[in-house]
XYZ file of C-alpha atoms in Angstrom:
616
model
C 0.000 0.000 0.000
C 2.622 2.911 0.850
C 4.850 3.507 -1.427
C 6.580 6.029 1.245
C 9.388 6.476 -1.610
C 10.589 4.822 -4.468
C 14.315 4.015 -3.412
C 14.138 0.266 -2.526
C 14.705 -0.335 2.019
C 18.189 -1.373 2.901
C 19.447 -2.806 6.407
C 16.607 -5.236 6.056
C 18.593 -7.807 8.709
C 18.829 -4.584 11.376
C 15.046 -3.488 10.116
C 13.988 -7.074 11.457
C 16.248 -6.815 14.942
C 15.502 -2.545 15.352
C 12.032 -2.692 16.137
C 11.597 -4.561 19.304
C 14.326 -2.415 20.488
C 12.606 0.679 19.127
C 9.366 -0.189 21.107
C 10.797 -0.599 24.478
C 12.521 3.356 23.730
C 8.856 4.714 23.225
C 7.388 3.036 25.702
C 9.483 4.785 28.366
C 9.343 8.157 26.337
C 5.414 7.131 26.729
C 5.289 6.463 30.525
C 7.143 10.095 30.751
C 4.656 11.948 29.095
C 1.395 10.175 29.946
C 1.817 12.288 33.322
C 0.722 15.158 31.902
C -2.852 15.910 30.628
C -1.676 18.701 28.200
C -0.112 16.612 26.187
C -2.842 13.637 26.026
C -4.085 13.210 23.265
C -0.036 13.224 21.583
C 0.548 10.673 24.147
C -2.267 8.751 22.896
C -1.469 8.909 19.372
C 2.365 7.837 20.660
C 0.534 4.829 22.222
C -1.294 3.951 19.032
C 2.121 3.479 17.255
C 3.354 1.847 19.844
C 0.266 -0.535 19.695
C 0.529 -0.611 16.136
C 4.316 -1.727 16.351
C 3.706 -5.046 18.519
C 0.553 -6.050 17.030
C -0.370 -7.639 13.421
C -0.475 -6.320 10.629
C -3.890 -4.008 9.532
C -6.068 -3.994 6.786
C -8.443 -1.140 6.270
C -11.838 -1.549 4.456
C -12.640 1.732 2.860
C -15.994 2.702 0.426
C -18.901 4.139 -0.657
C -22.145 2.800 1.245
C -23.732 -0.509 0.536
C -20.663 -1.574 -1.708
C -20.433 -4.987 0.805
C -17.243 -3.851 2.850
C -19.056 -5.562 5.960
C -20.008 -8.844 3.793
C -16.188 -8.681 2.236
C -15.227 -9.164 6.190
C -17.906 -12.111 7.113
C -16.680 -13.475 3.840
C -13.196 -13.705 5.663
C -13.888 -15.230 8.606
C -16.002 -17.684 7.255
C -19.371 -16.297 9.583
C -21.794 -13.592 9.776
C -19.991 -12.059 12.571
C -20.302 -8.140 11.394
C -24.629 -7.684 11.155
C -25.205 -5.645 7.393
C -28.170 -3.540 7.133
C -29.316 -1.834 4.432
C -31.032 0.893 6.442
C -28.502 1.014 8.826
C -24.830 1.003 7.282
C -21.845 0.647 9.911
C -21.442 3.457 11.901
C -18.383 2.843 14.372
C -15.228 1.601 13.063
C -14.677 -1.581 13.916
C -11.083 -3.522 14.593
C -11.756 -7.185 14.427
C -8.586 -8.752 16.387
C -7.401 -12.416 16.930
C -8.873 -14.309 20.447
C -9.166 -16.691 22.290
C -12.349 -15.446 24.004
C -14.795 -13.906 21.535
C -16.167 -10.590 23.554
C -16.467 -7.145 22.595
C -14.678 -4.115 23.809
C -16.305 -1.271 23.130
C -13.914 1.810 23.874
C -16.180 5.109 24.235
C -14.985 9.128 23.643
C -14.658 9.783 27.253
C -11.870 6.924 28.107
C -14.145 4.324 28.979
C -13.626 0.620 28.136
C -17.227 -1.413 28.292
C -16.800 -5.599 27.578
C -20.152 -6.906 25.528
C -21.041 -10.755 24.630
C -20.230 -10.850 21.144
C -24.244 -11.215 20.628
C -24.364 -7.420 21.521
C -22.428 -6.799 18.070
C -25.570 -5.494 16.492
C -26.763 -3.727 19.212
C -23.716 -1.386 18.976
C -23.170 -0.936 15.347
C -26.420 -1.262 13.419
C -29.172 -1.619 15.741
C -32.331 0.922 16.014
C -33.129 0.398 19.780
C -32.880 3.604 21.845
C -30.203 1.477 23.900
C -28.291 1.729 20.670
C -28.366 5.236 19.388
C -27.630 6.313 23.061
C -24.363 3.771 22.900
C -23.860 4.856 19.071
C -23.459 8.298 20.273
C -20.555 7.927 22.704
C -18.782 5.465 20.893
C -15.232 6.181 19.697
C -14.436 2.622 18.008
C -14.989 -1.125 18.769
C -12.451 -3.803 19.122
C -14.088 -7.215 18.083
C -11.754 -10.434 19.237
C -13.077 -13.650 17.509
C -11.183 -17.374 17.423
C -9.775 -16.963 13.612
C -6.405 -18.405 12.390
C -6.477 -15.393 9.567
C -6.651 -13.060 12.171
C -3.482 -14.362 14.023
C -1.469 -12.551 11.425
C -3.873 -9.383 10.755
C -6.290 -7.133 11.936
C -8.911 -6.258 9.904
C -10.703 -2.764 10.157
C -14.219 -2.706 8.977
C -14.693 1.125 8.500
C -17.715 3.734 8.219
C -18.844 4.612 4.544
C -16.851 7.758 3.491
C -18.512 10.379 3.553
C -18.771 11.691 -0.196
C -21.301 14.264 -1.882
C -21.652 17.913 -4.129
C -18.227 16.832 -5.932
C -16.095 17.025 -3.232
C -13.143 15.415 -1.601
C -14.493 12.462 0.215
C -13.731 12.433 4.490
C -12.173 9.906 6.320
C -9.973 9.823 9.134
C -6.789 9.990 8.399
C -5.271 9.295 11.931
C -6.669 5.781 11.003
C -5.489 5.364 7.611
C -2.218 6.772 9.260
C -2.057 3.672 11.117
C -2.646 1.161 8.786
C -0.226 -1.179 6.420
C -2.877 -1.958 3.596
C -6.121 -0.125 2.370
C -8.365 -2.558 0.550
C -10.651 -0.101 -1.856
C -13.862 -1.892 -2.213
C -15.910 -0.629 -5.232
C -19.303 -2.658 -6.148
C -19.359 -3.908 -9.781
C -21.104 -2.120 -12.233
C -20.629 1.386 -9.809
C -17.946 3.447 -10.746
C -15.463 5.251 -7.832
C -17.461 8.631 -7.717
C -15.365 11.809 -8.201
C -15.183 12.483 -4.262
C -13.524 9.136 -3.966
C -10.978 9.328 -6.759
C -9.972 13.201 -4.912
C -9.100 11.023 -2.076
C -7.598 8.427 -3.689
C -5.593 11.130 -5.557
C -4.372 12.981 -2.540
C -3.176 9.235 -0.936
C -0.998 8.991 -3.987
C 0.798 12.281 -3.188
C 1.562 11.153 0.209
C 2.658 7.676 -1.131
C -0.173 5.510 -0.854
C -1.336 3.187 -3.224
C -4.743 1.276 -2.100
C -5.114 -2.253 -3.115
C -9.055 -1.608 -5.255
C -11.268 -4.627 -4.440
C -14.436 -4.898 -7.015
C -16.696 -6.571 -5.333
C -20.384 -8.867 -6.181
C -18.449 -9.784 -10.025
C -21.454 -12.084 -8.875
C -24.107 -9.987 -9.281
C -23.680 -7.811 -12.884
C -23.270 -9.559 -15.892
C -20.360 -7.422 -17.585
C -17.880 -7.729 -14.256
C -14.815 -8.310 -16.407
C -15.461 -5.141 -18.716
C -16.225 -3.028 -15.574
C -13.045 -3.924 -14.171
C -11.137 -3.286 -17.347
C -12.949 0.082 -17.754
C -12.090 0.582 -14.189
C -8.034 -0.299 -14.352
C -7.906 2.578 -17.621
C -9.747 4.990 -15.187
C -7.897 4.618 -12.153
C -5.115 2.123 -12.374
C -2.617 4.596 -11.541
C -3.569 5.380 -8.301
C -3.771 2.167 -7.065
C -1.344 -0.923 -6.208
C -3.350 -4.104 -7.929
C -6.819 -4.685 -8.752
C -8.599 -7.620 -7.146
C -11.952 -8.804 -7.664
C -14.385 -11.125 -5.864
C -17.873 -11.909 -4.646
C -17.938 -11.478 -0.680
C -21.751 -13.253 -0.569
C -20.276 -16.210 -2.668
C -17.356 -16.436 -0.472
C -19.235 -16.157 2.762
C -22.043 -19.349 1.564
C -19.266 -21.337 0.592
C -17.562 -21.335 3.744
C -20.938 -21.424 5.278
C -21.411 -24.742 3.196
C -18.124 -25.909 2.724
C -18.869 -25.339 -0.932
C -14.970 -25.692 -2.801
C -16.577 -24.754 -6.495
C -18.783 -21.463 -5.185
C -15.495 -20.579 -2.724
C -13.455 -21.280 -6.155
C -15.665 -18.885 -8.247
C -15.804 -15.912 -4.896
C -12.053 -15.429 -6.003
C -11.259 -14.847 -2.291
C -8.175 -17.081 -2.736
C -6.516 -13.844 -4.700
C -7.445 -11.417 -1.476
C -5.959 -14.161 0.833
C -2.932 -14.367 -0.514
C -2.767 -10.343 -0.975
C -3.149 -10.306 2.924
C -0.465 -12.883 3.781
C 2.089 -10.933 1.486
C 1.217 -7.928 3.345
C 1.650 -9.663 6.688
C 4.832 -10.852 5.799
C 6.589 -7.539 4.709
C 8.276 -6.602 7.967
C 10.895 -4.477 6.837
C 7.785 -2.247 5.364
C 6.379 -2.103 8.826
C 9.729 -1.250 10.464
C 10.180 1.884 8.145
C 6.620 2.981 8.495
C 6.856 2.752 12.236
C 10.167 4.960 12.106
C 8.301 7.270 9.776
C 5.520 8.041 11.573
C 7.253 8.726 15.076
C 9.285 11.116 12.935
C 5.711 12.537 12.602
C 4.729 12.300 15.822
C 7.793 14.484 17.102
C 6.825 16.919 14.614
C 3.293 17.526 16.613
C 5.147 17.102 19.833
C 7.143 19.865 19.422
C 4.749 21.955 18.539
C 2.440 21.050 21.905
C 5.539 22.063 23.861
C 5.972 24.886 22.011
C 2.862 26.861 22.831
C 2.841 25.832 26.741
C 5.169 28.284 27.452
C 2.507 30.961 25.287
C -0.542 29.812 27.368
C -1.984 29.918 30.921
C -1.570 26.372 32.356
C -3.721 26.628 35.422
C -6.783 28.000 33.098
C -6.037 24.908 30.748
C -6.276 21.995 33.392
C -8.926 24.241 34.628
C -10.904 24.256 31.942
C -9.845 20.390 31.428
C -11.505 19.777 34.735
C -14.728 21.765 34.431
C -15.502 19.763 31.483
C -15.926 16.592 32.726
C -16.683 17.324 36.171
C -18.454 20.932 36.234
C -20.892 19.970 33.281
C -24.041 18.739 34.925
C -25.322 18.119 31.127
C -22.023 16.159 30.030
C -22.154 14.134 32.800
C -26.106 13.378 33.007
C -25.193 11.968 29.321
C -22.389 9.953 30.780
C -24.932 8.470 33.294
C -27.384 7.606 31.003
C -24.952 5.964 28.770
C -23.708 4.455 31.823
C -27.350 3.223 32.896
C -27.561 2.030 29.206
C -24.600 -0.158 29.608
C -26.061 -1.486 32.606
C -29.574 -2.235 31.351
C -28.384 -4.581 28.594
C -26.368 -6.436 30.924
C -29.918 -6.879 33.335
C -30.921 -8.167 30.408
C -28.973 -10.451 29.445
C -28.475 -11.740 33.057
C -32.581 -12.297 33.239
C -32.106 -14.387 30.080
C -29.214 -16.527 31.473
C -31.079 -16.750 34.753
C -33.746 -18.517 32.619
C -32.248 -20.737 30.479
C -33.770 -23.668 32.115
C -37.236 -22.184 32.165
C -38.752 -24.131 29.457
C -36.474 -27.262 29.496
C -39.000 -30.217 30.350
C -37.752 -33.123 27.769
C -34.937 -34.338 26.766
C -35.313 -32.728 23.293
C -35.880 -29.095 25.048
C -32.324 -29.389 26.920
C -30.440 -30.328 23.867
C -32.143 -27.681 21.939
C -31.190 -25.471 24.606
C -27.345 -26.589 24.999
C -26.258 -25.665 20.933
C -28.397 -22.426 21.794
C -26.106 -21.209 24.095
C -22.258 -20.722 23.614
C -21.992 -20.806 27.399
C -23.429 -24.474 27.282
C -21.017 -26.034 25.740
C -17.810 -27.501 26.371
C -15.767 -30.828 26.079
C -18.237 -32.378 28.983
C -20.878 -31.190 28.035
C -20.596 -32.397 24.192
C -19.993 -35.665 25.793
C -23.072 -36.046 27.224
C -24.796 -34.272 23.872
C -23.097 -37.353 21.779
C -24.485 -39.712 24.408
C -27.932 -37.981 24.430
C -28.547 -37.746 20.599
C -27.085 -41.232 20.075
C -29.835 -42.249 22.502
C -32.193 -40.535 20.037
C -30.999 -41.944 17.168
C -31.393 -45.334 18.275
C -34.585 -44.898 19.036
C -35.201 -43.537 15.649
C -34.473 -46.040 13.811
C -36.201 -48.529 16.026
C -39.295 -47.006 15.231
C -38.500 -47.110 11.625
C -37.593 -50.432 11.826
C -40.852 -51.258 13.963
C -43.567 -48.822 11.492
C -41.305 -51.057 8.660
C -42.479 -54.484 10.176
C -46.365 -53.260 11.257
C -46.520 -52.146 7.365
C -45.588 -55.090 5.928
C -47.592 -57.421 8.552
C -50.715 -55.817 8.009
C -50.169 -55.875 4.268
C -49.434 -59.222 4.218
C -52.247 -60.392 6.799
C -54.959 -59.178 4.530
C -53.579 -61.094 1.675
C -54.064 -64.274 4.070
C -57.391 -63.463 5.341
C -58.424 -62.898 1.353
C -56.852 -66.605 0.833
C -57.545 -68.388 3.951
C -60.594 -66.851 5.756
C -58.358 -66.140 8.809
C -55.571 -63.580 9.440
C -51.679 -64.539 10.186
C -51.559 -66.546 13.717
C -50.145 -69.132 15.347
C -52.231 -72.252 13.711
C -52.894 -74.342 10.749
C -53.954 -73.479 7.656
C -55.245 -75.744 4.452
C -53.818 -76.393 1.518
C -54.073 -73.570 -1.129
C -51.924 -72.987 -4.252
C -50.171 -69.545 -2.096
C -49.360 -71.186 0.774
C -45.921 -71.079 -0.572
C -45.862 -67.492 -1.080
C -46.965 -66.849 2.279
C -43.816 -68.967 3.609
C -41.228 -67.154 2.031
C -43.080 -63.996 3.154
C -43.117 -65.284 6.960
C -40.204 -65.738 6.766
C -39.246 -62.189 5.757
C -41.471 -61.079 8.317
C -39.541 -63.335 11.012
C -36.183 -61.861 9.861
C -37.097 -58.120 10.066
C -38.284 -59.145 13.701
C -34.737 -60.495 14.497
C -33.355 -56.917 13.522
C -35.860 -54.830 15.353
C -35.034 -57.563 18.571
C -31.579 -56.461 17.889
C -32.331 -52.598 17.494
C -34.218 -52.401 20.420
C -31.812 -54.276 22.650
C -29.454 -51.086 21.194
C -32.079 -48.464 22.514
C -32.338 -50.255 25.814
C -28.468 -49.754 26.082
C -28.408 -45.699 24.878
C -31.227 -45.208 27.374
C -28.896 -46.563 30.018
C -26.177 -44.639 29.145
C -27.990 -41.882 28.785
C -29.720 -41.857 32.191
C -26.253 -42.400 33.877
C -25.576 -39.066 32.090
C -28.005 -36.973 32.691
C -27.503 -37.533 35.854
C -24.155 -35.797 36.437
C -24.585 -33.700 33.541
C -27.403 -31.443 35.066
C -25.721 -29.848 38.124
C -22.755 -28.770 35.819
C -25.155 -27.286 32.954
C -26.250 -25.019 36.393
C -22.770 -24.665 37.257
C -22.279 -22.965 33.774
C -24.956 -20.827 34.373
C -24.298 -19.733 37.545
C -20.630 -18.696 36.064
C -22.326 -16.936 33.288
C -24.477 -14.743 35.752
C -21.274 -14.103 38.302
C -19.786 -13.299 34.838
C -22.370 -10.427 34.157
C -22.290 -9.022 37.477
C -18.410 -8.397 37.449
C -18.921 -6.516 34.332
C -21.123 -4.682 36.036
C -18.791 -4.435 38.896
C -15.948 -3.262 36.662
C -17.981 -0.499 35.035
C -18.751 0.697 38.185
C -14.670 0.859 39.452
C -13.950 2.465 36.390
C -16.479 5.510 37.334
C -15.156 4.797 40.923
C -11.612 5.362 39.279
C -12.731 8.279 37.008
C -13.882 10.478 40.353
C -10.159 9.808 41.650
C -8.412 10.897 38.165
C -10.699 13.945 38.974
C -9.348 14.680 42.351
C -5.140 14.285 41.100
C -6.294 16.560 38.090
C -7.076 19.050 40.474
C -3.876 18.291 42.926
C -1.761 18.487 39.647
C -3.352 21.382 37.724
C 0.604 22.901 36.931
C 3.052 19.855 37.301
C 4.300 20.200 34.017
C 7.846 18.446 34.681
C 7.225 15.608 33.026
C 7.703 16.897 29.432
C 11.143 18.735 30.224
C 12.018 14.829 31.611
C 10.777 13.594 28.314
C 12.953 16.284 26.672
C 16.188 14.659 28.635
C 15.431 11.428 27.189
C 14.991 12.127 23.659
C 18.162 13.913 23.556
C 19.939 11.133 25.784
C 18.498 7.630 24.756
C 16.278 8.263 21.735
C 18.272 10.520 19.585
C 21.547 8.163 19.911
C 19.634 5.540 19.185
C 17.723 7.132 15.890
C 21.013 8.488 14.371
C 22.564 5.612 14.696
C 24.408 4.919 10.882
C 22.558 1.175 10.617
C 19.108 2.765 10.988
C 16.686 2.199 7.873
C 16.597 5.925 7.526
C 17.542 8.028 4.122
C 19.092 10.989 4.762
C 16.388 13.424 4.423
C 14.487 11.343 7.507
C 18.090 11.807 9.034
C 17.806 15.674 8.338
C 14.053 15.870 9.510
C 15.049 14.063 12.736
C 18.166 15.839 13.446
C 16.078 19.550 13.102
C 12.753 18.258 14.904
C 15.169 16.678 17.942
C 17.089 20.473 18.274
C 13.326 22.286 18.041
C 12.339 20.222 21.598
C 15.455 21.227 23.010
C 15.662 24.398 22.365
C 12.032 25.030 24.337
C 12.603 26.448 27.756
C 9.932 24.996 30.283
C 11.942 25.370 33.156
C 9.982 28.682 34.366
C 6.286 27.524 34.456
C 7.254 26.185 38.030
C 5.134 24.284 39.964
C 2.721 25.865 42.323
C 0.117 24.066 44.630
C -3.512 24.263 43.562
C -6.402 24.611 45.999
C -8.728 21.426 46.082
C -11.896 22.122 43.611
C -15.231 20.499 44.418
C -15.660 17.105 42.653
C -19.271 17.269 41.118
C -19.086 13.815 38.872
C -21.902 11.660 39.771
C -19.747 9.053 41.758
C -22.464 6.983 42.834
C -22.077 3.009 42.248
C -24.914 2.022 39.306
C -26.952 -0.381 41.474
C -27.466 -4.331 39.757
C -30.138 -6.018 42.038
C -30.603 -8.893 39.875
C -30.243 -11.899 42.497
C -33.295 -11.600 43.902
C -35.275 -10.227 41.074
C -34.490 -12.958 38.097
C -33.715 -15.953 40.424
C -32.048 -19.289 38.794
C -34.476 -21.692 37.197
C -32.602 -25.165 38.146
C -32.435 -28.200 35.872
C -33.706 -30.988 37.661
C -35.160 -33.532 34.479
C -36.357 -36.842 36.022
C -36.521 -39.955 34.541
C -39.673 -40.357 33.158
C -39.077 -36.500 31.820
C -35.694 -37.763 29.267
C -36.144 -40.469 28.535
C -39.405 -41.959 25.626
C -42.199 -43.676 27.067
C -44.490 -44.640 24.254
C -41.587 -47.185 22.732
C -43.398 -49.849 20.267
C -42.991 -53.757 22.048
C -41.122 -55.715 20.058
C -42.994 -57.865 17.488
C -43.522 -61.320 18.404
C -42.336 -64.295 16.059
C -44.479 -65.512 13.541
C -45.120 -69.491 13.769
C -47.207 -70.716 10.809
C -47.798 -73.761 9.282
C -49.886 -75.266 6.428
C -51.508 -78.588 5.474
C -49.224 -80.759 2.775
């Protein structure tokens, strides 16, 4: 994707080893300057590249609207993961990370970090409900860990539509594109990139960037392979490769394990596009460098107008916003309360999982409804339980089988003889041979359903055995599930617990500004040695950016804002604990199945033996 100059990277052995080493440098220059709330929102940006230095690698989904950026993402995972709604496009940006638990962190503009099922994925991107637009409207992004071996190597970023319209250069944040090491394009086929788009795509060139254009439903329009051509004349030369596929063939064939329709989706091509990307580590180590390089750039401009502004009416102002706005903070509570509700919710639906479970077919049903359900023991006893069923299945089958043919054949004989199929003697009759070789028959399917229901009677022994120890662990699971629920609840309310405390050091701390001219002593002591070191990947005009940016920070005097003690300021944040009085309120429905509850009752008897014989 960048194309951050055209002179090929050398030192690609000391690119590989530099940065780890790089890393641990900015994460002390990072713990330096996180002190000060000035400087916050540079620190977090120096965090993000941190962040973005130890994790994968990260794709960007950028388009129009209803071009199937979401459905190019469920096509990669294999799942329906991300909801699509017509009426409702995406509307937070959405990193989808690799994990071992699937869960939802939902990260909101104030600092707040909220944990969500991954159910609640629709709730906080496309939903209507009013517990979603309030969410919606405090959301800054959404970090979405799922169990997927191609996102063990990448993130994947499933962005908002740009924002396009009246001919203009189309929006989109460019702190996030700034982060990234591949933009896929998606474009629909048969819908040309709109004028606002190609500006964008235009001014990415200048800086470098080349995005990877994905055409997307070839599926869907009959003339896919003209459109594309027509498109590669239009725009090739603003962007690295062309790729196309069909996201909704992709995601059916790995919903079916379909190897023709997965074939014909053309996914394979994006695949391998991703792995390259993942694999180009000297590319990440010189984008890294690059965009520090940046980031000094905007620190020295913060520290250059501290010394040209009032400090104490700064933090002061800092401080009245959260904690003097009545408004701002009633908002926080309700978003707060929000949070809260959904996880009442969800607690009163895990409190009655058991509600309706009567039969053995209800608990089963139950078990693959609920991710919580199931683990190694408890697919155990599913295996037993539905092996149970399946005996019992086919008895019946076997048994309706027999009755058919019995009754069939017992009307022929009365027809014949006068007299249905018994245990007697018949007279002589031209059929009687027939009839023989279809007794017989009959005799042989009742060996087999003998034999098949000897098989149930063993599956409904092991399956009683089961159920037995099976049930108390099934409420085990649910009673984790519910303690589950109530420490998130716990945690949200320690993080507005910890929030009121922030509050009361902001106000201890309103001048202590001494952390940045620490922060300049370490640049110029450890990181500038370090950066102008002759084996760095750097060209010479980084080398003569650096060298200027490094003598800017240390040329700023801060040394005179001195420290002077602050009077205490009344705290007015709504500190108080959001109550969760669910215990007594949704109480546990227990599993407690008998016997006569699991396991079938109505089971045909087993045909008797058929002992005929006729007059010679």
């Amino acid at each position: 994707m960048t194309n951050i100059d055209n002179t090929p990277i050398e030192y690609t052995t000391s690119a590989n080893n530099i940065l780890p080493q790089f890393v641990d440098q900015l994460r002390h220059l990072y713990g330096i300057i996180v002190q000060n709330t000035y400087v916050k929102d540079t620190a977090k940006h120096l965090n993000r590249i941190i962040q973005d230095a130890n994790n994968q690698t990260m794709i960007l989904i950028v388009g129009k609207e209803r071009v199937g950026k979401t459905t190019l993402v469920n096509g990669l995972l294999g799942r329906e993961i991300l909801s699509v709604n017509d009426q409702h496009p995406t509307s937070v940006n959405t990193f989808i990370r690799y994990g071992e638990q699937e869960e939802i962190k939902a990260y909101f503009l104030d600092g707040v970090v909220a944990i969500f099922d991954i159910s609640k994925l629709e709730l906080l991107t496309t939903g209507d409900t009013f517990a979603s637009q309030i969410l919606r409207e405090h959301l800054d992004y959404l970090e979405v860990y799922l169990k997927n071996d191609l996102l063990k190597s990448v993130t994947i970023i499933d962005s908002v539509s740009l924002e396009a319209g009246g001919g203009e250069m189309a929006y989109f944040s460019e702190a996030i594109m700034n982060r990234v090491d591949e933009i896929f394009w998606v474009l629909r086929a048969g819908s040309k990139a709109i004028d606002a788009e190609l500006l964008l795509i235009d001014a990415l060139k200048n800086k470098g960037v080349e995005p990877l254009c994905v055409i997307n439903g070839i599926d869907a329009v009959d003339n896919a392979a003209a459109f594309i051509t027509s498109e590669q004349q239009r725009i090739g030369h603003l962007m690295s490769d062309f790729i196309a596929i069909s996201a909704t063939n992709a995601l059916q064939a790995k919903q079916t394990d379909n190897h023709e329709l997965w074939h014909k989706s053309q996914y394979d091509h994006l695949i391998a596009h991703i792995e390259r990307v993942a694999e180009n580590s000297d590319k990440k180590t010189y984008a890294i460098l690059i965009r520090f390089l940046q980031w000094l750039e905007r620190f020295r401009f913060e520290l250059t107008v501290i010394p040209q502004r009032d400090p104490f009416q700064s933090a002061v102002k800092n401080i009245e916003k959260y904690a003097g706005d009545t408004q701002y903070e009633f908002s926080r509570y309700q978003r707060d309360l929000a949070i809260v509700t959904e996880y009442e919710q969800e607690f009163e639906q895990v409190a009655n999982t058991f509600k309706q479970v009567q039969t053995l077919y209800q608990l089963l049903q139950t078990i693959s409804q609920h991710d919580y359900l199931q683990d190694d023991k408890v697919e155990e006893f599913t295996d037993i339980a539905v092996n149970y069923q399946q005996m019992l299945r086919e008895y019946r089958n076997m048994h309706s089988e027999y009755s058919r043919e019995y009754e069939r054949l017992d009307a022929q004989h009365k027809k014949i003889h006068g007299k249905g199929l018994m245990k007697a003697i018949f007279g002589q009759h031209t059929q009687n041979e027939f009839f023989k070789e279809r007794v017989k028959k009959l005799n042989e399917q009742q060996v087999v359903c003998v034999a098949q229901y000897d098989k149930v009677q063993q599956a409904e022994a092991a399956m009683l055995q089961a159920i037995q120890g099976i049930q108390p662990y099934l409420v085990h699971l649910v009673k984790d599930r519910m303690s589950r629920i109530e420490q998130k609840v716990q945690e949200l309310n320690q993080q507005r617990a910890k929030e009121k405390r922030q509050l009361k050091r902001y106000a201890e701390k309103l001048n202590e500004f001494s952390c940045l001219i620490e922060a300049q002593g370490y640049i110029k002591e450890h990181l500038q040695p370090f950066l102008m070191n002759e084996q760095m990947p750097l060209k010479m005009k980084d080398l003569d950016m650096l060298e200027e940016t490094i003598q800017a920070i240390l040329a700023i005097d801060l040394s005179n804002n001195g420290l002077l003690a602050r009077s205490q300021m009344n705290n007015k944040m709504e500190s108080i604990a959001i109550p969760f009085d669910v215990q007594e309120k949704y109480a546990l429905q227990m599993l407690s199945l008998k016997e006569e509850d699991v396991k079938s009752n109505d089971i045909p008897e087993i045909p008797k033996k058929l002992a005929i014989q006729y007059e010679e």
